[in-house]
Coordinates of C-alpha atoms in Angstrom, one line a residue:
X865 CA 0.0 0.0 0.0
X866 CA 1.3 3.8 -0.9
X867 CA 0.4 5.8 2.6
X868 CA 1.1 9.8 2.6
X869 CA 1.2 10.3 6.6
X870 CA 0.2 14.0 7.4
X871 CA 1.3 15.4 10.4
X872 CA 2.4 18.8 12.0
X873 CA 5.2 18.0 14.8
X874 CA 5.0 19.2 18.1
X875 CA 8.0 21.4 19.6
X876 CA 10.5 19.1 20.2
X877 CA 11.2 21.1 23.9
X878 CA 8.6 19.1 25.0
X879 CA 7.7 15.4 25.1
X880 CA 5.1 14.2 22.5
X881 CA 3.2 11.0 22.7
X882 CA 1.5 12.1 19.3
X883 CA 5.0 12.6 17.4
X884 CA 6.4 9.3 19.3
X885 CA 3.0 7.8 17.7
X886 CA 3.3 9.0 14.2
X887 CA 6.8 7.9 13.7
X888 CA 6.1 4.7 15.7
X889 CA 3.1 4.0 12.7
X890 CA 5.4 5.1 10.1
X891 CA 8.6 2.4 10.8
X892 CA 5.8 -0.2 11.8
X893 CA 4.2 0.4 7.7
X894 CA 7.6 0.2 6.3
X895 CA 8.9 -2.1 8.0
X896 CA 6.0 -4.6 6.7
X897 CA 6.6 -3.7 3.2
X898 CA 4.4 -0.6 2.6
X899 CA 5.3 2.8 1.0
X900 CA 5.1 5.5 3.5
X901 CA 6.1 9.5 2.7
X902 CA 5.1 12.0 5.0
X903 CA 3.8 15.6 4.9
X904 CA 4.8 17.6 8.0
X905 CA 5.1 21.0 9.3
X906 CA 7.3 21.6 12.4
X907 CA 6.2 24.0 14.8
X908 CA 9.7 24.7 15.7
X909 CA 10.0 26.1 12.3
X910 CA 8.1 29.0 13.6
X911 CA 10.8 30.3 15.8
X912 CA 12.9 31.2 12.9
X913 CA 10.2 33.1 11.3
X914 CA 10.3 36.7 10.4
X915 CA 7.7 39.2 12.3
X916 CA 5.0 39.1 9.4
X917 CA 4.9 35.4 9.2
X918 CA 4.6 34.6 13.1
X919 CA 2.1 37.5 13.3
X920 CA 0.3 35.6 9.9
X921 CA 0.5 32.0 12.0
X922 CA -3.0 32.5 14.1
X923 CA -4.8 33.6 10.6
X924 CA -3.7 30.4 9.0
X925 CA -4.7 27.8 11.8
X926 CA -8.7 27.5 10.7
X927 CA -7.3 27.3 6.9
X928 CA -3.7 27.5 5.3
X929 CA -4.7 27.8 1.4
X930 CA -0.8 27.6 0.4
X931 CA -0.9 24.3 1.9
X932 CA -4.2 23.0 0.3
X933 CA -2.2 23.8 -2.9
X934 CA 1.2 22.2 -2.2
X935 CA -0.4 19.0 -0.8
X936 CA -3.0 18.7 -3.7
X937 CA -0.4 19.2 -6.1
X938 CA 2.2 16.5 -4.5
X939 CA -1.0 13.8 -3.7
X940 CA -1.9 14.3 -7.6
X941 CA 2.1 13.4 -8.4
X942 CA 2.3 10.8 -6.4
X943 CA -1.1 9.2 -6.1
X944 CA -1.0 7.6 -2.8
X945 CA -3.5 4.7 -2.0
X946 CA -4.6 6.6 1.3
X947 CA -3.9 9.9 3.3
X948 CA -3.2 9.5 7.2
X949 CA -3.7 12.6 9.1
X950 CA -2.7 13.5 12.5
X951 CA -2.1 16.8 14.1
X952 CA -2.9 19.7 12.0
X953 CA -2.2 22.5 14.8
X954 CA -0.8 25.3 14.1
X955 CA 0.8 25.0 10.5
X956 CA -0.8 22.9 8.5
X957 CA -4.8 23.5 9.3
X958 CA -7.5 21.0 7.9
X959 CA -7.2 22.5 4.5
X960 CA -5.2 19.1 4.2
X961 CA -8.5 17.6 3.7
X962 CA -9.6 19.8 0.9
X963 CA -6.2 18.7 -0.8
X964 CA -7.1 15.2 -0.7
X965 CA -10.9 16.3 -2.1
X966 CA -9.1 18.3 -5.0
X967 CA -7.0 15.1 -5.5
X968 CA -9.6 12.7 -5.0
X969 CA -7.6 10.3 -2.6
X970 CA -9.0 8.7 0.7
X971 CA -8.2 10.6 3.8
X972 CA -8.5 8.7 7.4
X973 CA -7.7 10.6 10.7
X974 CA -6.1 9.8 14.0
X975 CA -8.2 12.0 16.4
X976 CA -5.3 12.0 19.5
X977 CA -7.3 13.5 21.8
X978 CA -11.0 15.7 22.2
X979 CA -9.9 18.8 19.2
X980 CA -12.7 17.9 17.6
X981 CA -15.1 19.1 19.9
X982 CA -13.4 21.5 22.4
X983 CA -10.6 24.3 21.4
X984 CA -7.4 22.7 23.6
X985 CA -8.2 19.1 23.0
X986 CA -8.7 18.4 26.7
X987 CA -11.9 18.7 27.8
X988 CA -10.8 20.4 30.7
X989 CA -11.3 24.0 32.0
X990 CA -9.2 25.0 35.5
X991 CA -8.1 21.5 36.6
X992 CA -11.5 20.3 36.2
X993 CA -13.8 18.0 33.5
X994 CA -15.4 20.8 31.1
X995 CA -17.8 20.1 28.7
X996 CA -19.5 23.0 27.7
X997 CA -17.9 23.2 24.4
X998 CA -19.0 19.6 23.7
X999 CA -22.2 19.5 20.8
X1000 CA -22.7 23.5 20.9
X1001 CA -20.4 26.6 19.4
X1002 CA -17.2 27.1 21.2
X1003 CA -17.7 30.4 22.6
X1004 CA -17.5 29.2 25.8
X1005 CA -13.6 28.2 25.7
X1006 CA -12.8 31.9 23.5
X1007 CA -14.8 33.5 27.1
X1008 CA -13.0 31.6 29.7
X1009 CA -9.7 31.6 27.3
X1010 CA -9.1 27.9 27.7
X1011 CA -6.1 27.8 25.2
X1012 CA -2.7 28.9 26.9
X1013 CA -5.1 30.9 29.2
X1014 CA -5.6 33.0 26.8
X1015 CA -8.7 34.3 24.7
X1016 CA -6.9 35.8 22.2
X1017 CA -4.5 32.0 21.6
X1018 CA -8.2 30.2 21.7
X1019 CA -10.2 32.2 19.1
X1020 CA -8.3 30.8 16.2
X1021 CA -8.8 26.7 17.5
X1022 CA -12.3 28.0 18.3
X1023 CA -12.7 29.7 14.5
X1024 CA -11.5 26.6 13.4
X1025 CA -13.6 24.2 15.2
X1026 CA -16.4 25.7 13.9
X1027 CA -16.1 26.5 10.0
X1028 CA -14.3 23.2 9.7
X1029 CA -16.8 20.9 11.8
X1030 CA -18.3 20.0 8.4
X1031 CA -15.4 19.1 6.6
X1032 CA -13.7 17.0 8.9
X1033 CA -17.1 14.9 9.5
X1034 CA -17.7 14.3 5.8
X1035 CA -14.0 15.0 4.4
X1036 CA -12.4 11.5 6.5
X1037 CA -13.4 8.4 5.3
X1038 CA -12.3 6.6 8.6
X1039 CA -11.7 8.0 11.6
X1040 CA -9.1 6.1 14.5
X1041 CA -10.3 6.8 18.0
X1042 CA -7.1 5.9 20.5
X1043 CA -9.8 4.2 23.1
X1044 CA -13.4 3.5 23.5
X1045 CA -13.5 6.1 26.0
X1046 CA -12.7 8.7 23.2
X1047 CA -15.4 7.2 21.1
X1048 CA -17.8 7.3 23.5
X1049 CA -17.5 11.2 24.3
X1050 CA -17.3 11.7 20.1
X1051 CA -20.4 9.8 19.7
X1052 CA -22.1 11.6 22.2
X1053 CA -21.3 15.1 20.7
X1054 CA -22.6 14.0 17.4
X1055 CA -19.5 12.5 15.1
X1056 CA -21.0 10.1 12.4
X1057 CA -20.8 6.7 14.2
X1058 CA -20.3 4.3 11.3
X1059 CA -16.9 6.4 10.8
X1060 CA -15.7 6.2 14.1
X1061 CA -13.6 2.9 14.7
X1062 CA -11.5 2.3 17.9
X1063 CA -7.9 1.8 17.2
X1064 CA -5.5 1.7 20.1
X1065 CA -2.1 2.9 20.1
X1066 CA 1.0 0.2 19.6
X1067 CA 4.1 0.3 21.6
X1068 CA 7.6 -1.4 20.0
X1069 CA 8.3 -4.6 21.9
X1070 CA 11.4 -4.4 24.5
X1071 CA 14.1 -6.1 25.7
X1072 CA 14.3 -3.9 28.8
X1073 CA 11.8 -5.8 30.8
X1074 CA 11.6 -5.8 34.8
X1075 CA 13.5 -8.8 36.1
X1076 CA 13.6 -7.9 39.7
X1077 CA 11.2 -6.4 42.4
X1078 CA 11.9 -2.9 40.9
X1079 CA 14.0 0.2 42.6
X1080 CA 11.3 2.6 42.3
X1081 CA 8.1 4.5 42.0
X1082 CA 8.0 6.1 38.3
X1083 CA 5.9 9.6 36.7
X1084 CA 6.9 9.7 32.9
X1085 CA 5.7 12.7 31.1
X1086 CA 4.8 16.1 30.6
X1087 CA 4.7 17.8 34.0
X1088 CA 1.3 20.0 33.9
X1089 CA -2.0 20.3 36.3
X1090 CA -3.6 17.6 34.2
X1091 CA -1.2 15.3 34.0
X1092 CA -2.0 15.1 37.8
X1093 CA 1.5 16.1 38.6
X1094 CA 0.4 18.4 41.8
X1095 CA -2.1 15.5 42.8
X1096 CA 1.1 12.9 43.2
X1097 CA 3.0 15.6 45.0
X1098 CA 0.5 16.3 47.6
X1099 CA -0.2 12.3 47.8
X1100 CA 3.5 11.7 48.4
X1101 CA 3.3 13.7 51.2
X1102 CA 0.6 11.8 52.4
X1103 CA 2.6 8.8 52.2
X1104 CA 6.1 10.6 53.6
X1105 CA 4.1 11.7 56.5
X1106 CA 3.5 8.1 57.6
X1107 CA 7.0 7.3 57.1
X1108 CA 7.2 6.0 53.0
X1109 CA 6.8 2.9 51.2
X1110 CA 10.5 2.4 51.0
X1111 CA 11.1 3.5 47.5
X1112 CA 11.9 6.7 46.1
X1113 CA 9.3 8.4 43.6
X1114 CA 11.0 9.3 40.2
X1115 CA 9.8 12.4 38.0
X1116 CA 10.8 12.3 34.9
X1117 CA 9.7 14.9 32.5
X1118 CA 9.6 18.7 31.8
X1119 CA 6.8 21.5 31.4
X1120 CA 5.0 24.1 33.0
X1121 CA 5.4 22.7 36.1
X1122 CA 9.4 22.1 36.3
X1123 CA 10.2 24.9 38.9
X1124 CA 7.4 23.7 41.3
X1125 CA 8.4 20.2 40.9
X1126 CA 11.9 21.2 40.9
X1127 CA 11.7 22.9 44.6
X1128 CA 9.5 20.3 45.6
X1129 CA 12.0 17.1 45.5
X1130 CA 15.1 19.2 46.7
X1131 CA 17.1 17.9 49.6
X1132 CA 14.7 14.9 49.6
X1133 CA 15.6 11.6 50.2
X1134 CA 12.8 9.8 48.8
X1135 CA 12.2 11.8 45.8
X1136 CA 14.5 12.3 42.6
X1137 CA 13.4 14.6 39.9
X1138 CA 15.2 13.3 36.6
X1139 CA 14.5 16.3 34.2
X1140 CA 13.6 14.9 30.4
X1141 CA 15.0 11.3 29.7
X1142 CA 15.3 10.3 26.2
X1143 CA 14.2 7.0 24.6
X1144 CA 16.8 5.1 26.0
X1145 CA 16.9 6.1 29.2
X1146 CA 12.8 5.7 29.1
X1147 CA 12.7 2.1 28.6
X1148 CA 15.6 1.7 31.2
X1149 CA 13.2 3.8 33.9
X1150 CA 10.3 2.0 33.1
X1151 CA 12.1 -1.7 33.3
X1152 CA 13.4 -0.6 36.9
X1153 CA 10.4 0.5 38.4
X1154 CA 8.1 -1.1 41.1
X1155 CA 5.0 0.5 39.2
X1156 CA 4.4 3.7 37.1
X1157 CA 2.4 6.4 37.9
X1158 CA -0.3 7.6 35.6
X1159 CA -2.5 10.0 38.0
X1160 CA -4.0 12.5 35.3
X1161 CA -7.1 14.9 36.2
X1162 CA -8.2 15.3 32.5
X1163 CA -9.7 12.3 30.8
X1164 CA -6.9 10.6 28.8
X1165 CA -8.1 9.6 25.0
X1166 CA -5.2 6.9 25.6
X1167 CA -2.0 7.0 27.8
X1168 CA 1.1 5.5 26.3
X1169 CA 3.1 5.4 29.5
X1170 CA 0.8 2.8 31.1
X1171 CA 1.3 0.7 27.8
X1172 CA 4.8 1.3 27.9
X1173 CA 4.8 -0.4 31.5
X1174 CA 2.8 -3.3 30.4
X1175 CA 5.5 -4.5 27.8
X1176 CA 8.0 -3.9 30.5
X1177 CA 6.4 -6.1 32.5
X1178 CA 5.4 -3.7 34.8
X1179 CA 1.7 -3.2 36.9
X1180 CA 0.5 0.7 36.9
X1181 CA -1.0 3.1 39.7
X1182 CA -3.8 5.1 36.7
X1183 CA -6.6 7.5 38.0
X1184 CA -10.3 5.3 37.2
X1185 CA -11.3 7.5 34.1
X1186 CA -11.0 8.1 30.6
X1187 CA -9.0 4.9 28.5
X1188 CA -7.3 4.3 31.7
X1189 CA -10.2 2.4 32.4
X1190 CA -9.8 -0.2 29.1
X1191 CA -6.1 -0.2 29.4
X1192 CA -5.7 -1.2 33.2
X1193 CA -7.4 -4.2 34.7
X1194 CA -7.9 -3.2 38.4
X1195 CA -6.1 -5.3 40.3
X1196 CA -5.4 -7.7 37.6
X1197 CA -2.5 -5.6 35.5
X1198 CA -2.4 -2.5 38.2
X1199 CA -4.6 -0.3 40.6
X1200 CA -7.0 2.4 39.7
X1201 CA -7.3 5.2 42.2
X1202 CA -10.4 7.9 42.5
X1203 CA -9.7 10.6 40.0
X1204 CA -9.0 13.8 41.6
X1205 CA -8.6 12.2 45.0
X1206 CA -5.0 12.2 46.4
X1207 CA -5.8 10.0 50.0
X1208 CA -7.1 7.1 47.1
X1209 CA -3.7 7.9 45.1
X1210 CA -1.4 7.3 47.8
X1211 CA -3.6 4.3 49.5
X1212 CA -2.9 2.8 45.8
X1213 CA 1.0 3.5 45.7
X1214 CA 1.0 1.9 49.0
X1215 CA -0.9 -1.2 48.2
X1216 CA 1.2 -1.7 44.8
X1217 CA 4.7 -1.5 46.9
X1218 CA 3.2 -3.5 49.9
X1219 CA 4.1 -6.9 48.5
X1220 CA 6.6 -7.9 46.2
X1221 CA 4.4 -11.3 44.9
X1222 CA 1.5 -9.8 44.0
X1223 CA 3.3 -7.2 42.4
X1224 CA 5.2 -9.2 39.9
X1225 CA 2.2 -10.9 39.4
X1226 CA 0.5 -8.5 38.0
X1227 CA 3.6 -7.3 36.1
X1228 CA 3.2 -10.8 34.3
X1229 CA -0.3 -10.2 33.6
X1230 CA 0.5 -6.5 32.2
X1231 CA 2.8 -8.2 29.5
X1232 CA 0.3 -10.8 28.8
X1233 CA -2.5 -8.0 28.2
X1234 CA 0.4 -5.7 26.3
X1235 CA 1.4 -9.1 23.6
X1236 CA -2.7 -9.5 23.5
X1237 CA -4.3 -5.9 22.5
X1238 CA -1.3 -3.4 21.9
X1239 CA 1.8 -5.0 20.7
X1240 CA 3.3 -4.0 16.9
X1241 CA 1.3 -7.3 14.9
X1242 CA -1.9 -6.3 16.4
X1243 CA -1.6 -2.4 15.6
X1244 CA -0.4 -3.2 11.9
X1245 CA -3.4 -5.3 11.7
X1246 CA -5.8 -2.9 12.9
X1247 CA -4.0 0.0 10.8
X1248 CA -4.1 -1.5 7.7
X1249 CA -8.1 -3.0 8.0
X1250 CA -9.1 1.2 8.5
X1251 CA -7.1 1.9 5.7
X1252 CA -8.6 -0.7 3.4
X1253 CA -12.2 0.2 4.8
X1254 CA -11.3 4.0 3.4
X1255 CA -10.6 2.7 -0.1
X1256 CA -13.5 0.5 -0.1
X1257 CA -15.7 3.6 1.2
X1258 CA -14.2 5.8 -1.5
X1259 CA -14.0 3.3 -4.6
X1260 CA -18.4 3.1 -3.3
X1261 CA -18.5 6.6 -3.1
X1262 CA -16.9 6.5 -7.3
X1263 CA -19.3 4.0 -8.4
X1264 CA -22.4 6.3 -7.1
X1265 CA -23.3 3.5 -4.1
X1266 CA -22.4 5.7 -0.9
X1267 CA -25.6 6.6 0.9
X1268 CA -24.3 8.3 4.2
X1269 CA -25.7 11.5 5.2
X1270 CA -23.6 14.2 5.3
X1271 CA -21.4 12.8 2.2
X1272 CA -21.0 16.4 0.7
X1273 CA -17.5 17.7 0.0
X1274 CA -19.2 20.8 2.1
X1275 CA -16.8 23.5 2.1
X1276 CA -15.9 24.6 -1.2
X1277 CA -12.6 26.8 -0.4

């Protein structure tokens, strides 16, 4: 198959799941014998930028016409089997969908977490589950300024949202929701059903596997409010108080939160902040560790971490929301803890480190749930059917026999 992978890369000063993802996808294709270029944007490209153009970037996010061009142009050269889309934030906007109209060429869509419906993606509004946005115009997120914090950053994602609503639902033959969770709350907001298809993330197998008890408690990943970051602090502390669990907690990641975490685990014994690790170092962390930590506030559309874990052979401490739900059996493969509530977080760190048998049990069963629903064979399988399904729905579509509502190209930009 001939796959053009669209995607707009997230600044590399931060970690990315999604970019880790998308070039996860892109070796697994190739590496099965399938023709895979890509069509990206950067946004650290936008540093560099004169003036003008970073002034022009906001007026460019709800439609980039210079890229509709350059993308029709290169899909009618090239004549891929299928576009794959990903992030289209901030530089490459869903023009990329009108290309593949002009072009006539199937376009399917990774939705990584909630854009489609609310402005930031996160469904979350001041460390708490927002929905207002959800089925209704975004105003609400340009008021509150739920982007950034700022009304100003938000009224482009908000613009967007709503004069591309249209395209997206009838302009994506297939669209790959990361957990049922994710299809759930789509569903529910009113995305076409019959396009939505759940399609969970794969991780590479490892050879860095957990072959002891573990040397420590692990967080891995971006450190802001809804990753839960200030939750597991305050829960530590619960648990310090008391006198431990006789590990150390490891925090390994960067972001707005770095100086607060930063002050937080200095001239502690039990706590070790790690800055950003790369890959390497990752696997390495996550094959020494008693159990990893997954305590977000917002409602993950997937978390790769806790996947991560399970092909280490390692159990998981997740809050009881969102895909953590599908990805951890509670008490089978790891503990879920009361979203929001950091007395049930720490209760859950301490019952994962209090005994060494039942934890490596349940780091056996992690691996055996990670070789069964998320290992490289079963996401090439799964990637490949949605593509197929797009062609089908397309080469229908040609022959006059697609009957979906909503099938207009819509937006004729």
């Amino acid at each position: 198959m001939h796959v053009l992978v669209v995607h707009n890369r997230y600044a590399s000063a931060q970690p990315s799941g999604e970019n880790k993802v998308v070039d996860q996808e892109v070796a697994l294709l190739r590496e099965a014998g399938h023709r895979v270029e890509v069509f990206e944007r950067r946004s650290d490209d936008i540093a560099a930028m004169s003036l003008p153009r970073k002034a022009a970037v906001p007026l460019l996010v709800p439609w980039n016409p210079a890229v509709r061009r350059e993308l029709a142009a290169r899909l009618r050269a090239g004549r891929p089997d299928v576009v794959h889309v990903h992030n289209v934030f901030p530089l490459l906007s869903p023009a990329v969908l009108a290309a593949c109209a002009d072009a006539d060429v199937p376009a399917v869509a990774t939705l990584h977490n909630y854009t489609q419906v609310c402005p930031p993606g996160t469904l979350q509004r001041d460390g708490r589950p927002c929905a207002e946005c959800v089925g209704s115009a975004p105003l609400p997120a340009v008021r509150h300024g739920c982007y950034r914090g700022s009304r100003a950053a938000t009224v482009p994602l908000a613009v967007g949202l709503s004069v591309n609503r249209r395209r997206w639902w009838s302009g994506v033959e297939r669209f790959f929701c990361i957990s049922a969770a994710q299809r759930d709350v789509l569903v529910r907001a009113g995305m076409p059903a019959g396009r939505l298809a759940v399609k969970h993330n794969f991780v590479p197998d490892t050879d860095a596997r957990r072959t002891g008890p573990g040397e420590h408690l692990l967080y891995l990943g971006r450190l802001a409010e809804a990753k839960g970051v200030r939750l597991l602090m305050t829960a530590w502390d619960e648990i310090a108080a008391a006198g431990g669990v006789g590990v150390p907690l490891v925090i390994a990641g960067t972001g707005p939160l770095e100086p607060e975490v930063t002050a937080w685990a200095a001239g502690r014994d039990d706590v070790r902040y790690a800055g950003l690790y790369d890959t390497e170092r990752c696997r390495r962390a996550i094959a020494r560790s008693v159990a990893v930590v997954a305590p977000s506030t917002w409602l993950e559309a997937f978390g790769l971490v806790v996947v991560e874990a399970m092909a280490a052979g390692v159990p998981v401490v997740a809050a009881g929301h969102g895909a953590f739900t599908e990805l951890v059996e509670d008490g089978t493969t790891g503990l879920l803890h009361r979203p929001g509530e950091a007395a049930s977080l720490a209760s859950c760190l301490r019952r994962i480190t209090a005994g060494q048998g039942r934890n490596e049990e349940m780091g056996r069963a992690a691996r055996r749930r990670y070789e069964r629903g998320f290992s490289p064979a079963v996401g090439l399988e799964r990637l490949v059917e949605g593509y197929r399904t797009a062609i089908a729905g397309r080469s229908a579509l040609a022959r006059g026999g697609d009957t979906r509502a909503g099938r207009g190209d819509g937006d004729s930009r």
